[in-house]
Amino acid sequence: MKTAIVTGGTSGLGLAAAQTLAEKGLRVYALSRHGAPVPGVTSLACDITDADAVERTVAAIEAEAGRIDLVVNNAGFGISGAVECTTPEEVRRLFDVDFFGVVNVNHAVLPRMRRAGGGRIVHVSSVAAPVAIPFQAYYSAAKAAINAYSSALRCEVAPFGIDVCAVMPGDLKTGFTAAREKNVRGDTEYGGRISRPVSRMEHDEQTGMPPEKAAAFLCRVALRRRTKPLYAIGPQYSAAVLLSRLLPCRLVSWIVSRLYAA
């Protein structure tokens, strides 16, 4: 039986992915800060911003399961607000979870996968990485960092039989929306251009793709024989990412500005 670790695996996309992998016959360990129970899955409390706690948890999983075949780095949260009105402390907290949490998990699993002769790591990124969203600059930056890190890591570890890729969801109907840390400081100076786009974006999320559908796509990628470096989830987001590469940068910037910064 193959063994999978899913971070942020007790809610939203992570929960749906953990349950889907378990239904497909994998032994799944869901990591979260509080270790909430998940039917059919072993749920463990682990703060991924604590490198020592991650190492202890991964070592315990390996000792129990024998090896680690798959890791889905899903844990993360969002912040919104104007760049100039977001404190460095808020930015560091976001990167601590969304980027360095991934680094901590991979530091623990990579040597084990290398010694075992293979494995797969799937990073949950966002369409906000290639198409940066105004008033979500830091979330976009964290996910862009994940994409670059994922692509470089893929090349580094391929000779060891370790496959790495990233999947980029768009708008998902999950608790991520309610958990977002919304900062409207400076909204008066910005003429309401902070609060209006965030409200519009949150409406799009709450009418967006159900997490189960996104998880089904993610798990198909996670279990296929070979992967591409990057995947967008859903045809409309695949088209958006493609257009962002093909259209002139100035035109892409104008379109994004009209959608999210007007």
mmCIF file of C-alpha atoms in Angstrom:
data_model
loop_
_atom_site.group_PDB
_atom_site.id
_atom_site.type_symbol
_atom_site.label_atom_id
_atom_site.label_comp_id
_atom_site.label_asym_id
_atom_site.label_seq_id
_atom_site.Cartn_x
_atom_site.Cartn_y
_atom_site.Cartn_z
ATOM 1 C CA MET A 1 0.000 0.000 0.000
ATOM 2 C CA LYS A 2 1.355 3.414 -0.967
ATOM 3 C CA THR A 3 1.618 6.135 1.680
ATOM 4 C CA ALA A 4 0.621 9.774 1.191
ATOM 5 C CA ILE A 5 0.969 12.893 3.327
ATOM 6 C CA VAL A 6 -1.425 15.798 2.746
ATOM 7 C CA THR A 7 -0.753 19.053 4.572
ATOM 8 C CA GLY A 8 -3.747 21.181 5.421
ATOM 9 C CA GLY A 9 -5.579 17.895 5.069
ATOM 10 C CA THR A 10 -8.540 18.470 7.392
ATOM 11 C CA SER A 11 -10.434 21.166 5.504
ATOM 12 C CA GLY A 12 -11.207 22.433 2.013
ATOM 13 C CA LEU A 13 -9.160 21.138 -0.897
ATOM 14 C CA GLY A 14 -6.763 19.265 1.387
ATOM 15 C CA LEU A 15 -9.580 17.361 3.073
ATOM 16 C CA ALA A 16 -11.133 16.428 -0.267
ATOM 17 C CA ALA A 17 -7.735 15.322 -1.607
ATOM 18 C CA ALA A 18 -6.955 13.235 1.493
ATOM 19 C CA GLN A 19 -10.316 11.468 1.293
ATOM 20 C CA THR A 20 -10.014 10.892 -2.454
ATOM 21 C CA LEU A 21 -6.544 9.366 -2.088
ATOM 22 C CA ALA A 22 -7.797 7.135 0.721
ATOM 23 C CA GLU A 23 -10.694 5.983 -1.465
ATOM 24 C CA LYS A 24 -8.129 5.059 -4.132
ATOM 25 C CA GLY A 25 -6.392 2.720 -1.698
ATOM 26 C CA LEU A 26 -3.564 4.859 -0.323
ATOM 27 C CA ARG A 27 -2.669 5.069 3.341
ATOM 28 C CA VAL A 28 -3.148 8.776 3.999
ATOM 29 C CA TYR A 29 -1.803 10.977 6.779
ATOM 30 C CA ALA A 30 -3.471 14.400 6.992
ATOM 31 C CA LEU A 31 -1.414 17.068 8.746
ATOM 32 C CA SER A 32 -2.986 20.176 10.264
ATOM 33 C CA ARG A 33 -2.362 22.474 13.196
ATOM 34 C CA HIS A 34 -5.073 20.882 15.336
ATOM 35 C CA GLY A 35 -5.257 17.354 13.929
ATOM 36 C CA ALA A 36 -9.030 17.299 13.423
ATOM 37 C CA PRO A 37 -10.376 13.775 12.754
ATOM 38 C CA VAL A 38 -10.972 12.711 9.161
ATOM 39 C CA PRO A 39 -12.836 9.446 8.386
ATOM 40 C CA GLY A 40 -10.606 6.885 6.691
ATOM 41 C CA VAL A 41 -7.487 9.001 7.185
ATOM 42 C CA THR A 42 -4.866 9.223 9.943
ATOM 43 C CA SER A 43 -4.989 12.815 11.159
ATOM 44 C CA LEU A 44 -1.932 14.261 12.921
ATOM 45 C CA ALA A 45 -1.380 17.629 14.566
ATOM 46 C CA CYS A 46 1.693 19.292 13.081
ATOM 47 C CA ASP A 47 2.579 22.952 12.657
ATOM 48 C CA ILE A 48 4.425 23.030 9.330
ATOM 49 C CA THR A 49 6.137 26.309 10.264
ATOM 50 C CA ASP A 50 8.031 24.365 12.951
ATOM 51 C CA ALA A 51 10.792 22.470 11.124
ATOM 52 C CA ASP A 52 11.576 20.244 14.130
ATOM 53 C CA ALA A 53 7.908 19.273 14.533
ATOM 54 C CA VAL A 54 7.720 18.442 10.827
ATOM 55 C CA GLU A 55 10.824 16.252 11.029
ATOM 56 C CA ARG A 56 9.459 14.367 14.044
ATOM 57 C CA THR A 57 6.087 13.844 12.377
ATOM 58 C CA VAL A 58 7.544 12.648 9.066
ATOM 59 C CA ALA A 59 9.928 10.306 10.907
ATOM 60 C CA ALA A 60 7.000 8.825 12.838
ATOM 61 C CA ILE A 61 5.019 8.316 9.614
ATOM 62 C CA GLU A 62 7.959 6.597 7.946
ATOM 63 C CA ALA A 63 8.485 4.368 10.983
ATOM 64 C CA GLU A 64 4.840 3.318 10.944
ATOM 65 C CA ALA A 65 4.224 3.049 7.185
ATOM 66 C CA GLY A 66 7.699 2.005 6.002
ATOM 67 C CA ARG A 67 8.059 4.660 3.310
ATOM 68 C CA ILE A 68 6.513 7.864 1.949
ATOM 69 C CA ASP A 69 5.408 7.721 -1.670
ATOM 70 C CA LEU A 70 3.435 10.929 -2.127
ATOM 71 C CA VAL A 71 3.307 14.367 -0.517
ATOM 72 C CA VAL A 72 0.654 16.960 -1.308
ATOM 73 C CA ASN A 73 1.804 20.336 0.004
ATOM 74 C CA ASN A 74 -1.548 22.058 0.336
ATOM 75 C CA ALA A 75 -1.516 23.987 3.626
ATOM 76 C CA GLY A 76 -1.812 27.740 3.300
ATOM 77 C CA PHE A 77 -3.883 30.843 3.863
ATOM 78 C CA GLY A 78 -4.438 34.182 2.180
ATOM 79 C CA ILE A 79 -4.189 37.841 3.060
ATOM 80 C CA SER A 80 -5.581 40.769 1.114
ATOM 81 C CA GLY A 81 -4.926 44.488 1.215
ATOM 82 C CA ALA A 82 -2.812 47.204 -0.340
ATOM 83 C CA VAL A 83 0.926 46.578 -0.426
ATOM 84 C CA GLU A 84 1.750 49.822 1.349
ATOM 85 C CA CYS A 85 -0.753 49.109 4.136
ATOM 86 C CA THR A 86 0.301 45.515 4.844
ATOM 87 C CA THR A 87 2.891 45.170 7.595
ATOM 88 C CA PRO A 88 6.107 43.192 7.145
ATOM 89 C CA GLU A 89 4.994 40.992 10.053
ATOM 90 C CA GLU A 90 1.800 40.044 8.185
ATOM 91 C CA VAL A 91 3.806 39.253 5.060
ATOM 92 C CA ARG A 92 6.297 37.087 6.967
ATOM 93 C CA ARG A 93 3.466 35.116 8.577
ATOM 94 C CA LEU A 94 1.987 34.396 5.146
ATOM 95 C CA PHE A 95 5.318 33.270 3.676
ATOM 96 C CA ASP A 96 6.066 31.254 6.812
ATOM 97 C CA VAL A 97 3.069 29.035 6.067
ATOM 98 C CA ASP A 98 2.572 29.238 2.306
ATOM 99 C CA PHE A 99 6.232 28.987 1.273
ATOM 100 C CA PHE A 100 8.531 28.030 4.139
ATOM 101 C CA GLY A 101 6.029 25.449 5.393
ATOM 102 C CA VAL A 102 6.494 23.699 2.052
ATOM 103 C CA VAL A 103 10.265 24.006 2.426
ATOM 104 C CA ASN A 104 10.103 22.397 5.886
ATOM 105 C CA VAL A 105 8.012 19.459 4.670
ATOM 106 C CA ASN A 106 10.220 18.843 1.644
ATOM 107 C CA HIS A 107 13.397 19.006 3.729
ATOM 108 C CA ALA A 108 11.973 16.173 5.809
ATOM 109 C CA VAL A 109 10.654 13.973 2.988
ATOM 110 C CA LEU A 110 13.252 14.392 0.234
ATOM 111 C CA PRO A 111 16.088 12.425 1.862
ATOM 112 C CA ARG A 112 13.629 9.632 2.650
ATOM 113 C CA MET A 113 12.276 9.536 -0.900
ATOM 114 C CA ARG A 114 15.805 9.588 -2.297
ATOM 115 C CA ARG A 115 16.868 6.649 -0.123
ATOM 116 C CA ALA A 116 13.690 4.770 -1.077
ATOM 117 C CA GLY A 117 14.398 5.290 -4.772
ATOM 118 C CA GLY A 118 11.492 7.548 -5.693
ATOM 119 C CA GLY A 119 8.347 9.431 -4.798
ATOM 120 C CA ARG A 120 6.166 12.311 -5.864
ATOM 121 C CA ILE A 121 5.616 15.802 -4.457
ATOM 122 C CA VAL A 122 2.624 17.876 -5.558
ATOM 123 C CA HIS A 123 2.523 21.549 -4.626
ATOM 124 C CA VAL A 124 -0.794 23.375 -4.475
ATOM 125 C CA SER A 125 -0.135 26.752 -6.064
ATOM 126 C CA SER A 126 -2.683 29.148 -7.596
ATOM 127 C CA VAL A 127 -3.622 30.807 -10.861
ATOM 128 C CA ALA A 128 -2.730 33.976 -8.918
ATOM 129 C CA ALA A 129 0.923 32.976 -9.435
ATOM 130 C CA PRO A 130 1.149 33.543 -13.217
ATOM 131 C CA VAL A 131 -1.664 36.152 -13.138
ATOM 132 C CA ALA A 132 -0.825 38.316 -10.127
ATOM 133 C CA ILE A 133 -3.904 39.819 -8.458
ATOM 134 C CA PRO A 134 -3.954 43.428 -7.172
ATOM 135 C CA PHE A 135 -4.624 43.695 -3.431
ATOM 136 C CA GLN A 136 -3.510 40.064 -3.150
ATOM 137 C CA ALA A 137 0.074 40.889 -4.061
ATOM 138 C CA TYR A 138 1.684 38.885 -1.289
ATOM 139 C CA TYR A 139 -0.439 35.780 -1.808
ATOM 140 C CA SER A 140 0.370 35.983 -5.534
ATOM 141 C CA ALA A 141 4.059 36.402 -4.705
ATOM 142 C CA ALA A 142 4.077 33.389 -2.361
ATOM 143 C CA LYS A 143 2.434 31.186 -4.986
ATOM 144 C CA ALA A 144 4.770 32.484 -7.714
ATOM 145 C CA ALA A 145 7.641 31.481 -5.427
ATOM 146 C CA ILE A 146 6.099 28.005 -5.128
ATOM 147 C CA ASN A 147 5.953 27.666 -8.920
ATOM 148 C CA ALA A 148 9.601 28.664 -9.374
ATOM 149 C CA TYR A 149 10.747 26.497 -6.460
ATOM 150 C CA SER A 150 8.720 23.540 -7.733
ATOM 151 C CA SER A 151 10.112 23.756 -11.266
ATOM 152 C CA ALA A 152 13.718 24.002 -10.043
ATOM 153 C CA LEU A 153 13.279 21.179 -7.519
ATOM 154 C CA ARG A 154 11.777 18.971 -10.226
ATOM 155 C CA CYS A 155 15.028 19.162 -12.193
ATOM 156 C CA GLU A 156 17.216 18.620 -9.132
ATOM 157 C CA VAL A 157 15.592 15.402 -7.922
ATOM 158 C CA ALA A 158 14.490 13.753 -11.181
ATOM 159 C CA PRO A 159 17.628 11.540 -11.295
ATOM 160 C CA PHE A 160 16.518 9.992 -7.982
ATOM 161 C CA GLY A 161 13.132 8.964 -9.354
ATOM 162 C CA ILE A 162 11.364 11.784 -7.497
ATOM 163 C CA ASP A 163 8.731 13.645 -9.497
ATOM 164 C CA VAL A 164 7.660 17.186 -8.591
ATOM 165 C CA CYS A 165 4.825 19.281 -10.001
ATOM 166 C CA ALA A 166 2.456 22.093 -9.027
ATOM 167 C CA VAL A 167 -1.277 22.427 -9.575
ATOM 168 C CA MET A 168 -2.917 25.846 -9.797
ATOM 169 C CA PRO A 169 -6.559 26.109 -8.714
ATOM 170 C CA GLY A 170 -8.646 29.182 -9.437
ATOM 171 C CA ASP A 171 -11.756 30.129 -7.483
ATOM 172 C CA LEU A 172 -12.751 27.345 -5.065
ATOM 173 C CA LYS A 173 -15.756 27.261 -2.766
ATOM 174 C CA THR A 174 -14.005 26.450 0.524
ATOM 175 C CA GLY A 175 -13.386 27.865 3.971
ATOM 176 C CA PHE A 176 -10.275 29.561 2.549
ATOM 177 C CA THR A 177 -12.435 32.602 1.795
ATOM 178 C CA ALA A 178 -13.637 33.071 5.381
ATOM 179 C CA ALA A 179 -10.141 32.394 6.741
ATOM 180 C CA ARG A 180 -8.514 35.085 4.590
ATOM 181 C CA GLU A 181 -7.028 37.915 6.633
ATOM 182 C CA LYS A 182 -8.654 40.991 5.109
ATOM 183 C CA ASN A 183 -6.892 44.299 5.579
ATOM 184 C CA VAL A 184 -8.817 47.363 4.377
ATOM 185 C CA ARG A 185 -6.433 49.909 5.847
ATOM 186 C CA GLY A 186 -6.049 52.745 3.353
ATOM 187 C CA ASP A 187 -9.375 52.048 1.610
ATOM 188 C CA THR A 188 -10.401 55.692 1.922
ATOM 189 C CA GLU A 189 -7.167 56.894 0.351
ATOM 190 C CA TYR A 190 -7.559 54.290 -2.403
ATOM 191 C CA GLY A 191 -11.143 55.363 -3.109
ATOM 192 C CA GLY A 192 -12.710 52.044 -2.095
ATOM 193 C CA ARG A 193 -10.474 50.143 -4.519
ATOM 194 C CA ILE A 194 -9.309 47.785 -1.763
ATOM 195 C CA SER A 195 -12.654 46.591 -0.427
ATOM 196 C CA ARG A 196 -14.568 46.444 -3.739
ATOM 197 C CA PRO A 197 -12.280 44.022 -5.615
ATOM 198 C CA VAL A 198 -11.877 41.788 -2.562
ATOM 199 C CA SER A 199 -15.668 41.532 -2.186
ATOM 200 C CA ARG A 200 -15.976 40.714 -5.894
ATOM 201 C CA MET A 201 -13.235 38.108 -5.637
ATOM 202 C CA GLU A 202 -14.818 36.480 -2.580
ATOM 203 C CA HIS A 203 -18.137 36.259 -4.411
ATOM 204 C CA ASP A 204 -16.342 34.492 -7.277
ATOM 205 C CA GLU A 205 -14.780 32.063 -4.806
ATOM 206 C CA GLN A 206 -18.057 31.225 -3.121
ATOM 207 C CA THR A 207 -19.663 30.514 -6.497
ATOM 208 C CA GLY A 208 -16.559 28.701 -7.727
ATOM 209 C CA MET A 209 -15.515 25.100 -8.223
ATOM 210 C CA PRO A 210 -16.354 22.678 -5.383
ATOM 211 C CA PRO A 211 -13.231 21.334 -3.648
ATOM 212 C CA GLU A 212 -14.171 17.747 -4.493
ATOM 213 C CA LYS A 213 -13.898 18.484 -8.215
ATOM 214 C CA ALA A 214 -10.522 20.189 -7.807
ATOM 215 C CA ALA A 215 -9.343 17.324 -5.597
ATOM 216 C CA ALA A 216 -10.330 14.765 -8.230
ATOM 217 C CA PHE A 217 -8.106 16.587 -10.748
ATOM 218 C CA LEU A 218 -5.254 16.933 -8.247
ATOM 219 C CA CYS A 219 -5.373 13.238 -7.367
ATOM 220 C CA ARG A 220 -5.391 12.186 -11.023
ATOM 221 C CA VAL A 221 -2.204 14.200 -11.453
ATOM 222 C CA ALA A 222 -0.718 12.815 -8.230
ATOM 223 C CA LEU A 223 -1.262 9.216 -9.318
ATOM 224 C CA ARG A 224 -0.408 9.338 -13.000
ATOM 225 C CA ARG A 225 2.763 7.792 -14.346
ATOM 226 C CA ARG A 226 4.336 11.048 -15.547
ATOM 227 C CA THR A 227 3.537 14.684 -14.865
ATOM 228 C CA LYS A 228 4.097 18.103 -16.372
ATOM 229 C CA PRO A 229 5.727 20.789 -14.208
ATOM 230 C CA LEU A 230 2.552 22.912 -13.930
ATOM 231 C CA TYR A 231 -1.193 22.340 -14.219
ATOM 232 C CA ALA A 232 -4.082 24.784 -14.061
ATOM 233 C CA ILE A 233 -7.308 23.279 -12.725
ATOM 234 C CA GLY A 234 -10.257 23.853 -15.048
ATOM 235 C CA PRO A 235 -10.427 24.832 -18.730
ATOM 236 C CA GLN A 236 -11.152 28.513 -18.044
ATOM 237 C CA TYR A 237 -8.064 28.833 -15.851
ATOM 238 C CA SER A 238 -5.916 26.894 -18.292
ATOM 239 C CA ALA A 239 -7.015 29.403 -20.934
ATOM 240 C CA ALA A 240 -6.281 32.344 -18.623
ATOM 241 C CA VAL A 241 -2.773 31.081 -17.906
ATOM 242 C CA LEU A 242 -2.134 30.465 -21.615
ATOM 243 C CA LEU A 243 -3.350 33.944 -22.547
ATOM 244 C CA SER A 244 -1.157 35.491 -19.851
ATOM 245 C CA ARG A 245 1.822 33.956 -21.649
ATOM 246 C CA LEU A 246 0.751 34.824 -25.189
ATOM 247 C CA LEU A 247 -0.627 38.338 -24.823
ATOM 248 C CA PRO A 248 1.600 41.402 -24.427
ATOM 249 C CA CYS A 249 2.409 42.088 -20.769
ATOM 250 C CA ARG A 250 0.901 45.543 -20.945
ATOM 251 C CA LEU A 251 -2.423 44.166 -22.190
ATOM 252 C CA VAL A 252 -2.491 41.478 -19.478
ATOM 253 C CA SER A 253 -1.803 44.144 -16.853
ATOM 254 C CA TRP A 254 -4.622 46.327 -18.198
ATOM 255 C CA ILE A 255 -7.127 43.437 -18.177
ATOM 256 C CA VAL A 256 -6.207 42.420 -14.615
ATOM 257 C CA SER A 257 -6.397 46.033 -13.489
ATOM 258 C CA ARG A 258 -9.908 46.443 -14.919
ATOM 259 C CA LEU A 259 -11.043 43.224 -13.245
ATOM 260 C CA TYR A 260 -9.451 43.606 -9.813
ATOM 261 C CA ALA A 261 -8.213 47.155 -9.248
ATOM 262 C CA ALA A 262 -10.908 49.413 -10.687
#
